[in-house]
């Protein structure tokens, strides 16, 4: 470390000052060994993601015109849509709920919209909810038929791009809509010689016509 011979002023600048606020001037006294100054960096409210670089330029004594361009890189994270659930299974003739939320309070009312990739498999209620804070917003899924679909999200603010949020590609829910099936009173049975056992078989959804169920034992010789 080179000890300054005179009082030295260091000017701090950035390539994008609207994203962060920071200490803009540092003062180093002459002939002070291991003098370290603290720079305070804080979020400036520009709700966008990106990279901010800090540069340093010194004035005074043996540090006159010493410059360090882009010496410090700051990663600024914009607001995100949090989707805690990434996969769901829904049964025939049923519905279920899932929640999403914003990790940063928006500066304007922000509509969160959920969209089903295949409404013939599952539909999603809404279609959008206005979020004014970081509380949970609930959406309802409704089973239509067996298959797979993905729920995607979009956002829009009442004041245009005030909030500046574009949901991540990872912010989605994969839904498996089960087809109609059976309900059994037991999945495993033990039976003794010359005895019998009753097994109940039902349908897990309401049939739209007469249903005949064939029972086939395997292997058939036992």
Short mmCIF file of N, CA and C in Angstrom, two decimals, residues 83-90 98 115-118 121-122 141 147-153 169-178:
data_model
loop_
_atom_site.label_atom_id
_atom_site.label_comp_id
_atom_site.label_asym_id
_atom_site.label_seq_id
_atom_site.Cartn_x
_atom_site.Cartn_y
_atom_site.Cartn_z
N UNK A 83 -43.42 -18.21 -7.05
CA UNK A 83 -44.37 -19.31 -7.27
C UNK A 83 -43.85 -20.50 -6.46
N UNK A 84 -44.34 -20.69 -5.23
CA UNK A 84 -43.79 -21.75 -4.36
C UNK A 84 -44.02 -23.16 -4.89
N UNK A 85 -45.09 -23.35 -5.64
CA UNK A 85 -45.45 -24.68 -6.13
C UNK A 85 -45.08 -24.81 -7.60
N UNK A 86 -44.30 -25.83 -7.94
CA UNK A 86 -43.90 -26.02 -9.34
C UNK A 86 -44.65 -27.15 -10.03
N UNK A 87 -45.31 -28.02 -9.26
CA UNK A 87 -46.03 -29.15 -9.85
C UNK A 87 -47.24 -29.49 -9.00
N UNK A 88 -48.35 -29.81 -9.67
CA UNK A 88 -49.58 -30.17 -8.98
C UNK A 88 -50.24 -31.35 -9.68
N UNK A 89 -50.96 -32.14 -8.91
CA UNK A 89 -51.77 -33.23 -9.44
C UNK A 89 -53.22 -32.95 -9.05
N UNK A 90 -54.11 -33.00 -10.03
CA UNK A 90 -55.52 -32.72 -9.77
C UNK A 90 -56.37 -33.89 -10.23
N UNK A 98 -53.74 -22.74 -5.44
CA UNK A 98 -52.32 -22.51 -5.22
C UNK A 98 -52.10 -21.00 -5.12
N UNK A 115 -52.34 -18.17 -16.74
CA UNK A 115 -52.86 -18.64 -18.02
C UNK A 115 -52.57 -20.13 -18.15
N UNK A 116 -53.58 -20.91 -18.47
CA UNK A 116 -53.41 -22.35 -18.70
C UNK A 116 -52.98 -22.59 -20.14
N UNK A 117 -51.96 -23.42 -20.31
CA UNK A 117 -51.50 -23.74 -21.67
C UNK A 117 -52.52 -24.58 -22.43
N UNK A 118 -53.41 -25.27 -21.72
CA UNK A 118 -54.43 -26.10 -22.35
C UNK A 118 -55.71 -26.06 -21.52
N UNK A 121 -57.76 -29.12 -20.61
CA UNK A 121 -57.28 -30.04 -19.56
C UNK A 121 -57.58 -29.46 -18.18
N UNK A 122 -57.10 -28.24 -17.92
CA UNK A 122 -57.40 -27.54 -16.68
C UNK A 122 -57.64 -26.07 -16.99
N UNK A 141 -57.56 -23.93 -9.69
CA UNK A 141 -57.52 -24.81 -10.85
C UNK A 141 -58.77 -25.68 -10.86
N UNK A 147 -54.89 -35.25 -18.65
CA UNK A 147 -53.83 -34.72 -19.51
C UNK A 147 -52.85 -33.89 -18.71
N UNK A 148 -52.02 -33.15 -19.41
CA UNK A 148 -51.00 -32.31 -18.78
C UNK A 148 -51.11 -30.89 -19.31
N UNK A 149 -50.85 -29.95 -18.44
CA UNK A 149 -50.88 -28.54 -18.82
C UNK A 149 -49.89 -27.77 -17.95
N UNK A 150 -49.55 -26.58 -18.38
CA UNK A 150 -48.65 -25.72 -17.64
C UNK A 150 -49.33 -24.37 -17.41
N UNK A 151 -49.20 -23.86 -16.19
CA UNK A 151 -49.74 -22.55 -15.85
C UNK A 151 -48.62 -21.52 -15.95
N UNK A 152 -48.81 -20.54 -16.82
CA UNK A 152 -47.85 -19.45 -16.99
C UNK A 152 -48.41 -18.18 -16.35
N UNK A 153 -47.52 -17.21 -16.12
CA UNK A 153 -47.93 -15.99 -15.44
C UNK A 153 -47.45 -14.76 -16.20
N UNK A 169 -38.86 -17.33 -16.39
CA UNK A 169 -39.33 -18.52 -17.11
C UNK A 169 -39.56 -19.68 -16.16
N UNK A 170 -38.92 -19.65 -14.99
CA UNK A 170 -39.10 -20.71 -14.01
C UNK A 170 -40.39 -20.53 -13.21
N UNK A 171 -41.02 -19.37 -13.33
CA UNK A 171 -42.25 -19.11 -12.58
C UNK A 171 -43.44 -19.72 -13.31
N UNK A 172 -43.60 -21.01 -13.18
CA UNK A 172 -44.69 -21.72 -13.83
C UNK A 172 -45.04 -22.96 -13.01
N UNK A 173 -46.24 -23.46 -13.23
CA UNK A 173 -46.72 -24.62 -12.50
C UNK A 173 -47.12 -25.69 -13.50
N UNK A 174 -46.52 -26.88 -13.37
CA UNK A 174 -46.86 -28.01 -14.23
C UNK A 174 -47.98 -28.80 -13.56
N UNK A 175 -49.04 -29.05 -14.31
CA UNK A 175 -50.22 -29.69 -13.75
C UNK A 175 -50.47 -31.02 -14.46
N UNK A 176 -50.63 -32.08 -13.67
CA UNK A 176 -51.04 -33.38 -14.19
C UNK A 176 -52.49 -33.60 -13.80
N UNK A 177 -53.36 -33.61 -14.80
CA UNK A 177 -54.78 -33.85 -14.56
C UNK A 177 -55.05 -35.33 -14.78
N UNK A 178 -55.40 -36.02 -13.71
CA UNK A 178 -55.59 -37.47 -13.79
C UNK A 178 -56.87 -37.81 -14.54
#
